[in-house]
């Protein structure tokens, strides 16, 4: 095993404990916890058996070298993560817009009632 494998294994294990801690503090939901732990377990397996996994992926994808296969998989997973972040941000923006509209409507109603009360007095 190479030194970089030991480093990768240590980093992944630390990240797994970190994710578990955040879940324990209630900062992660169950689905998020499972998602990140699955990703980290995958990274742990790749860290332990990089050559074997790279060769299997290479054969499956028909690529020339095993490292190319790992890069293709890594780029694909990165796009999936970016898309997931995009969906979360888009949902949050929609919720903020909806809340802003509701608050604006309620403030307008309050201002209208205050003006009516001032006219009566």
Coordinates of C-alpha atoms in Angstrom, one line a residue:
X1 CA 0.0 0.0 0.0
X2 CA 1.3 3.5 -0.9
X3 CA 1.5 6.4 1.5
X4 CA -1.1 8.3 -0.4
X5 CA -3.5 5.4 0.3
X6 CA -3.0 5.7 4.0
X7 CA -3.5 9.4 3.8
X8 CA -6.7 9.0 1.8
X9 CA -8.0 6.3 4.2
X10 CA -7.3 8.6 7.2
X11 CA -9.0 11.6 5.5
X12 CA -12.1 9.5 4.6
X13 CA -12.4 8.1 8.1
X14 CA -12.2 11.5 9.6
X15 CA -14.9 12.8 7.2
X16 CA -17.1 9.8 8.1
X17 CA -16.8 10.6 11.8
X18 CA -17.5 14.3 11.0
X19 CA -20.6 13.5 9.1
X20 CA -21.8 11.2 11.9
X21 CA -21.2 14.0 14.4
X22 CA -23.2 16.4 12.4
X23 CA -26.0 13.9 12.1
X24 CA -25.8 13.3 15.8
X25 CA -26.2 17.1 16.5
X26 CA -29.2 17.2 14.2
X27 CA -27.5 19.2 11.4
X28 CA -28.1 16.5 8.8
X29 CA -31.3 14.7 8.0
X30 CA -31.3 10.9 7.7
X31 CA -31.3 11.1 3.9
X32 CA -28.3 13.5 3.8
X33 CA -26.5 11.3 6.3
X34 CA -27.0 8.2 4.2
X35 CA -26.0 10.0 1.0
X36 CA -22.7 11.3 2.4
X37 CA -21.8 8.1 4.2
X38 CA -22.4 6.1 1.0
X39 CA -20.1 8.5 -0.9
X40 CA -17.5 8.2 1.8
X41 CA -17.7 4.4 1.9
X42 CA -17.2 4.4 -1.9
X43 CA -14.2 6.6 -1.5
X44 CA -12.8 4.4 1.2
X45 CA -13.2 1.3 -0.9
X46 CA -11.5 3.1 -3.8
X47 CA -8.7 4.2 -1.5
X48 CA -8.1 0.6 -0.3
X49 CA -8.3 -1.1 -3.8
X50 CA -7.5 1.7 -6.3
X51 CA -5.8 -0.4 -9.0
X52 CA -8.3 -3.3 -9.0
X53 CA -11.3 -0.9 -9.1
X54 CA -9.7 1.3 -11.8
X55 CA -9.1 -1.8 -13.9
X56 CA -12.6 -3.1 -13.6
X57 CA -14.1 0.3 -14.4
X58 CA -11.6 0.6 -17.3
X59 CA -12.8 -2.7 -18.7
X60 CA -16.4 -1.8 -18.2
X61 CA -16.1 1.6 -19.9
X62 CA -13.6 0.4 -22.6
X63 CA -11.0 3.0 -21.7
X64 CA -7.3 2.5 -22.2
X65 CA -6.0 3.2 -18.6
X66 CA -7.4 2.6 -15.2
X67 CA -6.7 6.1 -14.0
X68 CA -8.8 7.5 -16.9
X69 CA -11.7 5.4 -15.6
X70 CA -11.4 6.9 -12.1
X71 CA -11.3 10.4 -13.5
X72 CA -14.4 9.7 -15.6
X73 CA -16.2 8.4 -12.6
X74 CA -15.0 11.3 -10.4
X75 CA -16.2 13.9 -12.9
X76 CA -19.5 12.1 -13.2
X77 CA -20.0 12.1 -9.5
X78 CA -19.0 15.8 -9.3
X79 CA -21.6 16.7 -11.8
X80 CA -24.2 14.8 -9.8
X81 CA -23.2 16.7 -6.6
X82 CA -23.2 20.0 -8.4
X83 CA -26.7 19.3 -9.8
X84 CA -27.9 18.3 -6.3
X85 CA -26.6 21.6 -4.9
X86 CA -28.2 23.5 -7.8
X87 CA -31.6 21.9 -7.0
X88 CA -31.3 22.8 -3.3
X89 CA -30.4 26.4 -4.0
X90 CA -33.2 26.7 -6.5
X91 CA -35.7 25.3 -4.0
X92 CA -34.4 27.7 -1.3
X93 CA -34.7 30.7 -3.7
X94 CA -38.3 29.7 -4.5
X95 CA -39.1 29.5 -0.8
X96 CA -37.6 32.9 -0.1
X97 CA -39.5 34.4 -3.0
X98 CA -42.8 33.0 -1.7
X99 CA -42.1 34.1 1.8
X100 CA -41.2 37.6 0.6
X101 CA -44.5 37.8 -1.3
X102 CA -46.5 36.8 1.7
X103 CA -44.7 39.3 4.0
X104 CA -45.2 42.1 1.4
X105 CA -48.9 41.3 1.1
X106 CA -49.3 41.2 4.9
X107 CA -47.4 44.5 5.4
X108 CA -49.6 46.1 2.8
X109 CA -52.7 44.9 4.6
X110 CA -51.3 46.2 7.9
X111 CA -50.5 49.6 6.4
X112 CA -54.0 49.8 4.8
X113 CA -55.6 49.1 8.2
X114 CA -53.4 51.7 10.0
X115 CA -54.4 54.3 7.4
X116 CA -58.1 53.5 7.9
X117 CA -57.7 53.8 11.7
X118 CA -55.9 57.1 11.3
X119 CA -58.7 58.5 9.1
X120 CA -61.3 57.5 11.8
X121 CA -59.4 59.4 14.5

